[in-house]
Coordinates of C-alpha atoms and ligand atoms in Angstrom, one line a residue:
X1082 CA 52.7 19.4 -29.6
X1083 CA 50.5 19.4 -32.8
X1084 CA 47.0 18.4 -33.7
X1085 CA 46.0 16.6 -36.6
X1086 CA 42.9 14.6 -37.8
X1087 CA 45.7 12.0 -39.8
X1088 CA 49.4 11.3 -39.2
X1089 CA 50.4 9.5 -42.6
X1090 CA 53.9 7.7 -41.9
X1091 CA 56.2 8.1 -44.5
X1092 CA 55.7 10.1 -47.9
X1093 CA 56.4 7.3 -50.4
X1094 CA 53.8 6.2 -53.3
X1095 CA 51.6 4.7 -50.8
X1096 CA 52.1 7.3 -47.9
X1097 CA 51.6 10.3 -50.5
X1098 CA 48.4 8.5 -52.6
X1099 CA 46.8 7.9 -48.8
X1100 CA 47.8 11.6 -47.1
X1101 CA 46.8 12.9 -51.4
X1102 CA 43.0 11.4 -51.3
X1103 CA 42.6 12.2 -47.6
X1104 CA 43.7 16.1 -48.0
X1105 CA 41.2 16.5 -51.2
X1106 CA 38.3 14.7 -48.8
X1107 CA 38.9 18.0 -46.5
X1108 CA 40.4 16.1 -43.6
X1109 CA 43.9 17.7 -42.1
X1110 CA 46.6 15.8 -42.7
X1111 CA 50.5 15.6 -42.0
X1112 CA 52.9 13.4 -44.0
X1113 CA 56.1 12.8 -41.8
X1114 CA 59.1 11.8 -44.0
X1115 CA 62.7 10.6 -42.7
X1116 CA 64.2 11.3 -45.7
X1117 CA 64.6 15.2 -46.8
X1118 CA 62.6 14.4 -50.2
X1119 CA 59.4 12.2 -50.9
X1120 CA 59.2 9.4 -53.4
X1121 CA 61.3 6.9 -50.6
X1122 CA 61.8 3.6 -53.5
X1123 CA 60.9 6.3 -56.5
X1124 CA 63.8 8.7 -57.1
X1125 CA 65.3 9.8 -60.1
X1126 CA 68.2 12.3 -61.1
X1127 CA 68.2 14.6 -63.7
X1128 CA 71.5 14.7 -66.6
X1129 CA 73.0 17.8 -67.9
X1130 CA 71.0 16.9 -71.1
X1131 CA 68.0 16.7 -69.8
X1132 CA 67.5 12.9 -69.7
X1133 CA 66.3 11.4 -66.0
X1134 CA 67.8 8.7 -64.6
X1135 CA 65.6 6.0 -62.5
X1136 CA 67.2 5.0 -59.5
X1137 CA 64.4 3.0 -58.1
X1138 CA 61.0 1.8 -59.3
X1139 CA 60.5 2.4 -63.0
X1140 CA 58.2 0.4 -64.9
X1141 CA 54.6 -1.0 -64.7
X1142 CA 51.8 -3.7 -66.6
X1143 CA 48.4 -2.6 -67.7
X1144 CA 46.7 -4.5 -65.1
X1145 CA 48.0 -1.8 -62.9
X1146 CA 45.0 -0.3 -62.3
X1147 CA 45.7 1.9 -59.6
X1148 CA 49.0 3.3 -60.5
X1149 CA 47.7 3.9 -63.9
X1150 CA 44.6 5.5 -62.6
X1151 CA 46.2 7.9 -60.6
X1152 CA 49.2 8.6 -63.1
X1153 CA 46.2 10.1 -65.3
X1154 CA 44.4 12.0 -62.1
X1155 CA 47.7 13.5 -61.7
X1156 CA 47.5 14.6 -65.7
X1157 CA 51.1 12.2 -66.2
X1158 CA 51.5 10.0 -69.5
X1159 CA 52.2 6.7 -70.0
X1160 CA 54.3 5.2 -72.7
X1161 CA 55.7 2.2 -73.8
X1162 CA 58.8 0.7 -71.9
X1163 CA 61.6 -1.5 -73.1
X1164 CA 59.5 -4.9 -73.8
X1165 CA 58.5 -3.0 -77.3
X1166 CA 62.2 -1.9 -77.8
X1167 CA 63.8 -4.5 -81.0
X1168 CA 66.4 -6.5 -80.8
X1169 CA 67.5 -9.9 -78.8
X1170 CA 68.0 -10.8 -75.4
X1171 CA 71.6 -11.3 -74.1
X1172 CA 72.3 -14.4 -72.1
X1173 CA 76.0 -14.6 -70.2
X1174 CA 76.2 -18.2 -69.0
X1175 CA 79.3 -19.7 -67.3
X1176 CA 80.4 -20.5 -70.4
X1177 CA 80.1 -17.5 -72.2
X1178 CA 77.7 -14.8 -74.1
X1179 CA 74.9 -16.3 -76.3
X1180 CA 72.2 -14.7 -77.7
X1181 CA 68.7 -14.9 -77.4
X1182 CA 66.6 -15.9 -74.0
X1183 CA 66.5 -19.7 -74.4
X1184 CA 68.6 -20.2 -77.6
X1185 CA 70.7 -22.4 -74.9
X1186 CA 68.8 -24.7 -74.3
X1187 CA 67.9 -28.0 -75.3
X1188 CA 64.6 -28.6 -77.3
X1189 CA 63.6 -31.1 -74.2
X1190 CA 64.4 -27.8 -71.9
X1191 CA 62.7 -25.6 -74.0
X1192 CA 59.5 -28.4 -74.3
X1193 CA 60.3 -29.2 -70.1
X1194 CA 60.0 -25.3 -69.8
X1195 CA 56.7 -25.0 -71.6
X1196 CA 55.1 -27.8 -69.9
X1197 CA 55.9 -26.2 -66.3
X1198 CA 54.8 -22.9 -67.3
X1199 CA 51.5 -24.5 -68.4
X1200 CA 51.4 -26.3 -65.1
X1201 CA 51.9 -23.0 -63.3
X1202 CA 49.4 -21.0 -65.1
X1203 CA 46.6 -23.8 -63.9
X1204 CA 47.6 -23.7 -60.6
X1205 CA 47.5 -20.1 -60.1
X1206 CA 44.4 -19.5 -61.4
X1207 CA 43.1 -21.6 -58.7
X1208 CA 44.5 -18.8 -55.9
X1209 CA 42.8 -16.2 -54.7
X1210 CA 45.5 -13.4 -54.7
X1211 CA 43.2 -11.7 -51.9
X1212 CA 43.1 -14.4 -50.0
X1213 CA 45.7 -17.2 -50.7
X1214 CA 45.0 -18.9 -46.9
X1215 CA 41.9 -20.0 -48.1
X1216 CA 43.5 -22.2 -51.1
X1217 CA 42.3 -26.1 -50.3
X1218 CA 46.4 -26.8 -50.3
X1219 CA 47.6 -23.8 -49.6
X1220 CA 50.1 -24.6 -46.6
X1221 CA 51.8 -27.4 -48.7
X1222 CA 52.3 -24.8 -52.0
X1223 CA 53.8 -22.3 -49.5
X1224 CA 56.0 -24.5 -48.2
X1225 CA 57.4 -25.5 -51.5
X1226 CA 59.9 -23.9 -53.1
X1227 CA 60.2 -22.9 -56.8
X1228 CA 62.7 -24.9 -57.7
X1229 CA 61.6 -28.0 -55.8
X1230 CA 57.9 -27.7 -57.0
X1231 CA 59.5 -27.2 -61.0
X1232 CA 61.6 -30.8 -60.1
X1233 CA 58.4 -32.5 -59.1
X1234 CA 56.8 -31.7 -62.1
X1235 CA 59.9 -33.3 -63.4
X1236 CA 61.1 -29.9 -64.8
X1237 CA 64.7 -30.9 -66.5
X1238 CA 67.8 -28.9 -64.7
X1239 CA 67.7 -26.7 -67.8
X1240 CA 64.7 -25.6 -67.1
X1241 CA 65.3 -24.8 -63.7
X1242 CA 68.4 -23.1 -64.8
X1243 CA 65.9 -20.8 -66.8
X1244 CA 64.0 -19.9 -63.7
X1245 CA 66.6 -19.1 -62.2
X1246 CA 68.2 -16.6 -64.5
X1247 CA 64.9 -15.1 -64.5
X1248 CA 64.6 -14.9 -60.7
X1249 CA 68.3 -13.3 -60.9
X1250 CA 67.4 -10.7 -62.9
X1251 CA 64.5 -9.6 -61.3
X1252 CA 66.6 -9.5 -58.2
X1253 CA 63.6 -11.5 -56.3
X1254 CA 65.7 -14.5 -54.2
X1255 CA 66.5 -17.9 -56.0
X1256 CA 63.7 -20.2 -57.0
X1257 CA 65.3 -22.4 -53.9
X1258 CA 64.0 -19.8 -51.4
X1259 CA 60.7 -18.1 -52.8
X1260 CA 57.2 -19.6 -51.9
X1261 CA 55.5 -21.4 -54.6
X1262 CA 52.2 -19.5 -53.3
X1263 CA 54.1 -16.7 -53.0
X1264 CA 54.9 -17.2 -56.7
X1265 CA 51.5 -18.5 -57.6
X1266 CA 49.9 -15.3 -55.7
X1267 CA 52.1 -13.1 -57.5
X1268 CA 51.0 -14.2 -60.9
X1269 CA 47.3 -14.5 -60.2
X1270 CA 46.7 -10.7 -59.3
X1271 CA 48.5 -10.2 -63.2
X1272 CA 46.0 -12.6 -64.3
X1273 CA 47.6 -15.9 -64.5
X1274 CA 49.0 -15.9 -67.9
X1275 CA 52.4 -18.2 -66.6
X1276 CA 55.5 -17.4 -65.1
X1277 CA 56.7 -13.4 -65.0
X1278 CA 56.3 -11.8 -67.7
X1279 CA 57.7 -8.7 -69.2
X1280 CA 55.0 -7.6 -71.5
X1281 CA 52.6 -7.9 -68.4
X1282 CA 54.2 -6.3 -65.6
X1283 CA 56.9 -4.2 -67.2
X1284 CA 55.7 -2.6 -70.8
X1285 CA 54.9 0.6 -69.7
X1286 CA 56.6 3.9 -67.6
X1287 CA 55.9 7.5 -67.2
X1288 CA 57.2 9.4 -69.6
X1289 CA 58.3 12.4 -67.4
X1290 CA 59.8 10.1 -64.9
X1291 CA 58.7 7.6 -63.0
X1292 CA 59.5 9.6 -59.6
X1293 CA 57.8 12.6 -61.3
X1294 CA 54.6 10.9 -59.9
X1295 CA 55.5 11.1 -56.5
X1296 CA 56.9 14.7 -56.6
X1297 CA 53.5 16.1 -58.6
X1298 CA 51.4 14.7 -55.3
X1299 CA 54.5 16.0 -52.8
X1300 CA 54.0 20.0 -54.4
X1301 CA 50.1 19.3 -54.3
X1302 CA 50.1 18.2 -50.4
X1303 CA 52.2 21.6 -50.0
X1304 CA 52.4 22.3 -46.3
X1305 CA 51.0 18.7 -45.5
X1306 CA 54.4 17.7 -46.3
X1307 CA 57.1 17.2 -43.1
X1308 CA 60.5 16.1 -44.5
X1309 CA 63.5 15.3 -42.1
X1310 CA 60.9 13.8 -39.5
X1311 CA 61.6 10.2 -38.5
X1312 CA 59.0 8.7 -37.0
X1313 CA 60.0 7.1 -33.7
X1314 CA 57.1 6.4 -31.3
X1315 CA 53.4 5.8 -32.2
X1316 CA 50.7 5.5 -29.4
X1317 CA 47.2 4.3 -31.0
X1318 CA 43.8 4.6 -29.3
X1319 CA 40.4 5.0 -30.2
X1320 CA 40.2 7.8 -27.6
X1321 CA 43.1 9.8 -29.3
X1322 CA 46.3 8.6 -30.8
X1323 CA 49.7 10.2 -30.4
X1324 CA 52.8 9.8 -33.1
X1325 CA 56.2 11.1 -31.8
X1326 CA 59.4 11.7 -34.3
X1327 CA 63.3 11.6 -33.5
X1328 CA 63.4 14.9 -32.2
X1329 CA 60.8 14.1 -29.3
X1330 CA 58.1 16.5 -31.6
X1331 CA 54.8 15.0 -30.6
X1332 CA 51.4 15.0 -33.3
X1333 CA 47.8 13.9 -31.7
X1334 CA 45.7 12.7 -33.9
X1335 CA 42.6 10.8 -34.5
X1336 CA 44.1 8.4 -36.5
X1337 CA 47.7 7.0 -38.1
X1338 CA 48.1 5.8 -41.9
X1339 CA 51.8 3.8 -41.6
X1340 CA 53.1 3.6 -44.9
X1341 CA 56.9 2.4 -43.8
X1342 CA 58.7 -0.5 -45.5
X1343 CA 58.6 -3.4 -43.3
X1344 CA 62.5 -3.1 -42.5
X1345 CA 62.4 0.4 -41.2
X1346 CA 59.3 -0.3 -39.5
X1347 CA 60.0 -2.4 -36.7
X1348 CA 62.1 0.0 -35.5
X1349 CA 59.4 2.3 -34.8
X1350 CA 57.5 1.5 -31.0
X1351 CA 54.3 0.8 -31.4
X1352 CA 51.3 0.4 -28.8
X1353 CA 48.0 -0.1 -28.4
X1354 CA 47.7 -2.4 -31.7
X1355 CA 46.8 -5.7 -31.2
X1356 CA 49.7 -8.1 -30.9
X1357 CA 48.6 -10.3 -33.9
X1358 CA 48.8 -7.1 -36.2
X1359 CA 52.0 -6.2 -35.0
X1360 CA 53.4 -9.9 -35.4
X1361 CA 52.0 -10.2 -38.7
X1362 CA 53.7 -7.4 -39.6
X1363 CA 57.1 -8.0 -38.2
X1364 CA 57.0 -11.3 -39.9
X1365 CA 57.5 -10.1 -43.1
X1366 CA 60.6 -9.3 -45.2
X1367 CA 62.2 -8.2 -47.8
X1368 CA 64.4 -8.9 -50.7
X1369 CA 67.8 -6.9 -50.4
X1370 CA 69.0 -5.6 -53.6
X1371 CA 71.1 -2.6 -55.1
X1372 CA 70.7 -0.4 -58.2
X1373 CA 73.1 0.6 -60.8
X1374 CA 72.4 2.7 -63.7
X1375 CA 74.3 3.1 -66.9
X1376 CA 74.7 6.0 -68.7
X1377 CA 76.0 5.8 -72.3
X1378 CA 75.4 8.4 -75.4
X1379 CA 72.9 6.6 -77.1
X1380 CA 71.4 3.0 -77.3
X1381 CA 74.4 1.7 -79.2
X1382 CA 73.9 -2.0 -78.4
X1383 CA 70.6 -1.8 -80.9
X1384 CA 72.8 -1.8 -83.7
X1385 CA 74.4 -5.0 -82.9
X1386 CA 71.2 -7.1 -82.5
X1387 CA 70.8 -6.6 -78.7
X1388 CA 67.5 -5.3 -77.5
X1389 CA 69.7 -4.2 -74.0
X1390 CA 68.2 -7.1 -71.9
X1391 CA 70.4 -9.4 -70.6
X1392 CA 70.9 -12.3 -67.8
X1393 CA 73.8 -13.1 -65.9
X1394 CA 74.6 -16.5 -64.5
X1395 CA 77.7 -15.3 -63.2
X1396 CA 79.1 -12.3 -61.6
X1397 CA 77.3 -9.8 -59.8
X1398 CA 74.9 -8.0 -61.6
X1399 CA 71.4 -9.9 -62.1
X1400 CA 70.6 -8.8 -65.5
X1401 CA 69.9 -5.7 -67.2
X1402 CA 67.1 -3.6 -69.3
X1403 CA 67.0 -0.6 -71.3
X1404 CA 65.5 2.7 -69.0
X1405 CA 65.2 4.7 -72.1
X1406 CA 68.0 5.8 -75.0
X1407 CA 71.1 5.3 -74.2
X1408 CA 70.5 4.4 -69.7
X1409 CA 70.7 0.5 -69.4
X1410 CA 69.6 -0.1 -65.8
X1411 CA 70.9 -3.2 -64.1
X1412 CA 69.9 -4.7 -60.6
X1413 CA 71.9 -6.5 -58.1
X1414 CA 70.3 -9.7 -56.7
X1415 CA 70.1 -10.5 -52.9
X1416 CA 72.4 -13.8 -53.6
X1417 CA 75.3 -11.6 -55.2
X1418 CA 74.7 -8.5 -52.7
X1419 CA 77.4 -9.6 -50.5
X1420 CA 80.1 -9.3 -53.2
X1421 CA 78.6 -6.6 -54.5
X1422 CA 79.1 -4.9 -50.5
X1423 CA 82.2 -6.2 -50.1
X1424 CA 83.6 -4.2 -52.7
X1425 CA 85.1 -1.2 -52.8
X1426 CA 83.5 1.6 -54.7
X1427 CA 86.3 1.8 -57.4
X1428 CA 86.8 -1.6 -57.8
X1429 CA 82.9 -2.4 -57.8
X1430 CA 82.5 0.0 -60.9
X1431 CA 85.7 -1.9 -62.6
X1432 CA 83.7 -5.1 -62.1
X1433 CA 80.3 -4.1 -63.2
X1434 CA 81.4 -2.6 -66.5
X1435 CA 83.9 -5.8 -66.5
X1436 CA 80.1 -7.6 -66.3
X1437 CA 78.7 -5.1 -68.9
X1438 CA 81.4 -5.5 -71.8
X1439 CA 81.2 -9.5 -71.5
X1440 CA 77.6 -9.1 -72.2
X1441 CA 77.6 -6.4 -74.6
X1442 CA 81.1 -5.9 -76.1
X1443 CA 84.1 -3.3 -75.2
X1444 CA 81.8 0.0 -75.5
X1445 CA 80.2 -0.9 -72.6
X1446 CA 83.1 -0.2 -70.6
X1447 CA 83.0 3.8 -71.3
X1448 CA 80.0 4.8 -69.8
X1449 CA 79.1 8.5 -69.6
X1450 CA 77.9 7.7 -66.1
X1451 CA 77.4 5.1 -63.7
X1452 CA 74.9 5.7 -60.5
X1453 CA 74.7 3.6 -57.7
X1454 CA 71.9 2.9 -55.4
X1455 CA 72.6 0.6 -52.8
X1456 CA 68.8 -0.2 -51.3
X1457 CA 69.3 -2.9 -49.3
X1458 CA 72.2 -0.4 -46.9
X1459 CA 69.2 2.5 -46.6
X1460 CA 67.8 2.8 -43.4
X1461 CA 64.8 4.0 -44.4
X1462 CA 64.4 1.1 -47.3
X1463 CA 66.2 -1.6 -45.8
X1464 CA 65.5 -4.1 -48.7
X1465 CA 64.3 -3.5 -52.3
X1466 CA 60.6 -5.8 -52.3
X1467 CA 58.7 -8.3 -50.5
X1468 CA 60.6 -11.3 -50.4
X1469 CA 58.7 -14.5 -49.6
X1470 CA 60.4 -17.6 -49.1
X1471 CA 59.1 -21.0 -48.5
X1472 CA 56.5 -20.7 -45.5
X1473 CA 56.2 -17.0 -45.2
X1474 CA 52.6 -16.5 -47.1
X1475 CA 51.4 -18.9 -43.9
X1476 CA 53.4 -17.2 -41.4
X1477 CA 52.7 -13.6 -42.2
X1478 CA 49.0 -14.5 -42.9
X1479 CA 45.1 -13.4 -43.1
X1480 CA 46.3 -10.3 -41.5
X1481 CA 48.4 -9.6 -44.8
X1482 CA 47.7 -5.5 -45.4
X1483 CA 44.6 -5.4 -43.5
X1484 CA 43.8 -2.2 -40.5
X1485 CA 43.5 -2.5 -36.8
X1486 CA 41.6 1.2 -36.6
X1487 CA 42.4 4.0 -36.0
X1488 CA 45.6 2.2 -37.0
X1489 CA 45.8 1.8 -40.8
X1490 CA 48.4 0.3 -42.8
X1491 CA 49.5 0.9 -46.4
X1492 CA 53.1 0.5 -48.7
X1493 CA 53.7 -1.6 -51.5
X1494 CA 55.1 -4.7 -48.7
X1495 CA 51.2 -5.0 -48.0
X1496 CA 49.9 -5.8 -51.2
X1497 CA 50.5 -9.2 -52.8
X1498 CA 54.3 -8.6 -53.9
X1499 CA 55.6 -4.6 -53.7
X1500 CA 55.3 -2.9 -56.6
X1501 CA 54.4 0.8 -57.3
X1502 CA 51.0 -1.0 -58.1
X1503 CA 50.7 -2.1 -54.5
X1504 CA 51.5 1.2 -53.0
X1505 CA 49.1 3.5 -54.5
X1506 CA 46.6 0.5 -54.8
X1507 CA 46.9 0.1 -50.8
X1508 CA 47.4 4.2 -50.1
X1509 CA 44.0 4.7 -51.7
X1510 CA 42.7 1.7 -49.8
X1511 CA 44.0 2.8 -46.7
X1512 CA 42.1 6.4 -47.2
X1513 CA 39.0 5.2 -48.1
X1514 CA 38.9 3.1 -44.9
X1515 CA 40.0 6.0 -42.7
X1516 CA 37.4 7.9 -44.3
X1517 CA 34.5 5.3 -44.1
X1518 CA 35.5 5.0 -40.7
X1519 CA 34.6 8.6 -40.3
Ligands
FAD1422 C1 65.7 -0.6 -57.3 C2 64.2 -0.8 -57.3 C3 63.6 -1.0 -58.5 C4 62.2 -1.1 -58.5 N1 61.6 -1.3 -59.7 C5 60.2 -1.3 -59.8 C6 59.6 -1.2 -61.0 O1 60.2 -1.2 -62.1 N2 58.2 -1.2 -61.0 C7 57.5 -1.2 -59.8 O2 56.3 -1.2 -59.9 N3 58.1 -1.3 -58.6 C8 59.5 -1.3 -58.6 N4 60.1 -1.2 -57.4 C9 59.3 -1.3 -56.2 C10 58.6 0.1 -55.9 O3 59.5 1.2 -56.2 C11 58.2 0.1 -54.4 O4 57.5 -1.1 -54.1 C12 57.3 1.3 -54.1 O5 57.8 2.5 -54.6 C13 57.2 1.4 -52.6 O6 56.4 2.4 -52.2 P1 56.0 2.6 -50.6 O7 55.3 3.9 -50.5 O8 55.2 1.4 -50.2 O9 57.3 2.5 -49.8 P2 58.6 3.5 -49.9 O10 58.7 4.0 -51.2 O11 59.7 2.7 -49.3 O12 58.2 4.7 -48.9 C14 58.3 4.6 -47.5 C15 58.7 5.9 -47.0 O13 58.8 5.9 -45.6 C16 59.9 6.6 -45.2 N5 60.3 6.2 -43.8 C17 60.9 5.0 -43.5 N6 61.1 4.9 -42.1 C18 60.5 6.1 -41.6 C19 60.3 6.6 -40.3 N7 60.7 5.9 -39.2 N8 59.7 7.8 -40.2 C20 59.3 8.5 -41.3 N9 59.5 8.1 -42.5 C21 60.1 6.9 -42.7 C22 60.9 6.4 -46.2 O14 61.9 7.3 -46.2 C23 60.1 6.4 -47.5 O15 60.0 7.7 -48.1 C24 61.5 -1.1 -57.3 C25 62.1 -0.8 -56.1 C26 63.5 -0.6 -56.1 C27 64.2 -0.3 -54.8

C-alpha cells in the first residue's frame, strides 16, 4: 500500500496537464496509466527519415486557449496546418470524383446551404456553451437532429447531402443522429462563426509532433509517472480515499483526479460518489472511429490541383487531410466502422488505397506506408470523441464535467465536445479545484 496526496487516473492530455500543475504546486502526485506509454488519444511514430506520423489527435484552432497556452509553457511551437496548404478540395460522390467542396451542387443548394448556415450561426450564439440546460428551448434543440432541424429550415436534400459529407469526414455520427444543441454547443465555445470550420478548429499543429506535448510533461512528471497500472477499484471519501489497480496494488490518498475516457471508465468500480455523478457520467458516449495514415514520398497530389482534402460519399474512409509533406491522414466514420472491422487486414489496406486512387489518381495506390489505428477496438479508448445524438446534452446534463470532491473529473469527454482543447482545458481545471480545495 502507497500514500499519496493525488491519484490522477490515466496519463493522457487531461490526466498529465492535471497530475503536471498539481506536481509544480508541491503536492505528491501519482499518474496511473493502463497503457505502457502516456499520451492515451496522442501518439505518434517516428519514420526512418525522420518525419512523425500522427496516429491520433493532431490539429487545433486559435481559440484553443488552453492547449495553446500550455504548448508554449512547455517551450513547443505552433505552426500552420493543412487549411493554409493550396490547392482544391476533392469530392468522391456516388457518381464519381469532382473537384472542389461544393462545385456539385446546385446554385439553389449552394444559396439553401448559405441560408442554413446563417440560421445556425444565430442560433448558436444564443447557447451558452457552459451551460446549454439553461437555453429557453433547449430540450426541443437537443432533441432535434441535424438533419431534421436543416429540413425544417427547408434546407434542400443537397444541402443536407453537404452536411453530411462534412459530418463523414470528421468521423462525428451522421447529421441524423447528432444533437442540434449538441451541434449548436459545439460551435458556440469556437465562437459561433457557422457550421465547422477548418480554419477555426483545425489551422494549426505542433511542429514537433503533436504527441510530443504529452511526452515533454510525461519526462517532467518523472517518477510521478506509473505505466502498466490499470485502474480497477476507486473508494472516495472525505476521510481518506483509496484507488486500487489490476494487480490488487492499493494507493490512499486524499483525493482522485479521473481523467479516463467515458468507455473505459465504467469499467472501473466506483463508490462513495454520489449516484447522480456517476449516472451523469455513464450516460455519456462516444463516437467510434479508426485511423489510417498514409505515407507517400512527398505531397505529390499538390501538383495536380489537389490541396489533399477530400470527402467520401462512398466507401469506407470518411475523408482525408494533409498531416504534413507527403502523410495524408484519413479517418474512418462510426457509420462505415463496421466494414471497415469486418475486414481483413490485407484486404482492408487493398480497399482503402482502392478509396485513395478514386480520389486522387493511381499514385495513390503506392504508399511508402500505411498505419492503422483502430480506436474504437482499444480498450483503454473505446471510441474516438464525444458523440452526442439527439437527447444526450439533456440526458447527460448540468452535471456535464463538473467534481463531486475529493472526486474530481477531467478528459477531453468533459468538456463541450473532446478535443485536445477540452483535455488540457479540464486537467488544469480539475487542479485548480483540487488545489482550492486545499
Ligand atoms: C483518431 C483521432 C484523431 C483526433 N484528432 C484530433 C485533432 O486533430 N484535434 C484535437 O484537438 N483532438 C483530436 N482528437 C481528440 C483528442 O486526441 C482527444 O480528445 C484527447 O487527446 C483526449 O485526451 P484525454 O486525456 O481526455 O483522454 P485520453 O487521451 O483517452 O487519455 C485517457 C488515458 O486513460 C488511460 N486509461 C484508460 N482506462 C484506464 C484505467 N482503467 N486505468 C488507468 N488508465 C486508464 C488511457 O490509456 C489513456 O492514456 C482525436 C482523437 C482521435 C482518436
Amino acid at each position: 500500500m502507497s500514500r499519496v496526496d493525488i491519484v490522477v487516473l490515466g496519463a493522457g492530455l487531461a490526466g498529465l496537464s492535471a497530475a503536471r500543475d498539481l506536481a509544480r504546486a508541491g503536492a505528491d502526485v501519482v499518474v496511473l496509466e493502463a497503457r505502457d506509454r502516456p499520451g492515451g488519444r496522442v501518439e505518434q511514430t517516428r519514420l526512418a527519415d525522420g518525419r512523425l506520423v500522427q496516429l491520433g489527435g493532431e490539429v487545433v484552432g486559435p481559440t484553443h486557449e488552453a492547449y495553446i497556452g500550455l504548448v508554449k509553457e512547455l517551450g513547443l511551437t505552433l505552426e500552420p496546418s493543412f487549411p493554409s496548404l493550396p490547392g482544391e478540395d476533392t469530392v468522391v460522390l456516388s457518381s464519381g470524383r469532382v473537384t472542389g467542396a461544393r462545385s456539385w451542387m446546385s446554385d439553389a443548394d449552394r444559396a439553401s446551404y448559405d441560408a442554413a448556415e446563417e440560421a445556425f450561426r444565430r442560433l448558436a450564439r444564443s447557447v451558452d456553451p457552459g451551460d446549454p440546460w439553461s437555453h429557453p428551448d433547449a430540450d426541443r434543440l437537443d432533441r432535434l437532429s441535424v438533419g431534421q432541424w436543416l429540413r425544417e429550415q427547408g434546407a434542400t436534400p443537397g444541402a443536407v447531402r453537404a452536411r453530411e459529407l462534412a459530418m463523414l469526414a470528421l468521423a462525428a455520427e451522421s447529421v441524423e443522429r447528432t444533437s442540434l444543441l449538441s451541434d449548436l454547443r459545439k460551435e458556440a465555445a469556437a465562437g459561433a462563426h457557422g457550421f465547422y470550420d477548418y480554419d477555426v478548429w483545425e489551422c494549426l499543429r505542433v511542429a514537433e509532433g503533436s504527441a510530443t506535448v504529452a511526452l515533454r510533461m510525461a519526462e517532467e512528471l518523472g517518477h510521478r509517472m506509473r505505466y502498466g497500472t490499470p485502474v480497477t477499484r476507486v473508494n472516495v471519501s472525505r476521510s481518506g480515499s483509496r484507488v486500487t489497480t489490476a494487480t490488487g496494488e492499493r494507493f490512499d490518498c486524499s483525493a482522485v483526479v479521473c481523467a479516463l475516457p467515458v468507455g473505459p471508465l465504467r469499467r472501473v468500480a466506483i463508490e462513495g460518489v454520489a449516484s447522480e455523478r456517476l449516472a451523469s457520467l455513464a450516460r455519456q458516449r462516444h463516437a467510434l472511429a479508426a485511423k489510417v495514415c498514409f505515407v507517400y514520398g512527398s505531397s505529390w497530389w499538390e501538383t495536380q490541383g489537389q490541396n489533399g482534402s477530400s470527402y467520401f460519399e462512398t466507401g469506407m474512409l470518411g475523408g482525408t487531410w494533409p498531416q504534413q509533406e507527403g502523410i495524408l491522414s484519413a479517418l474512418v466514420p462510426p457509420e462505415r466502422l463496421a466494414a471497415f472491422l469486418a475486414t481483413s487486414p490485407a484486404l482492408v489496406e487493398q480497399d482503402v488505397l482502392a478509396e485513395m486512387t478514386l480520389a486522387m489518381g493511381e499514385r495513390a495506390a503506392r504508399p511508402q506506408a500505411t498505419y492503422f489505428r483502430r480506436w474504437a477496438l482499444d480498450p483503454w479508448t473505446e471510441g474516438y470523441i464525444t458523440g452526442w445524438r439527439p437527447g444526450d446534452v439533456m440526458a447527460v446534463g448540468p452535471l456535464h464535467g463538473t467534481h463531486d470532491p475529493p472526486f474530481y473529473v477531467c478528459g477531453s469527454d468533459q468538456w463541450v465536445c473532446g478535443y485536445m482543447e477540452g483535455a488540457v482545458r479540464t486537467g488544469r481545471g480539475a487542479a485548480r479545484e483540487v488545489l482550492s480545495n486545499g
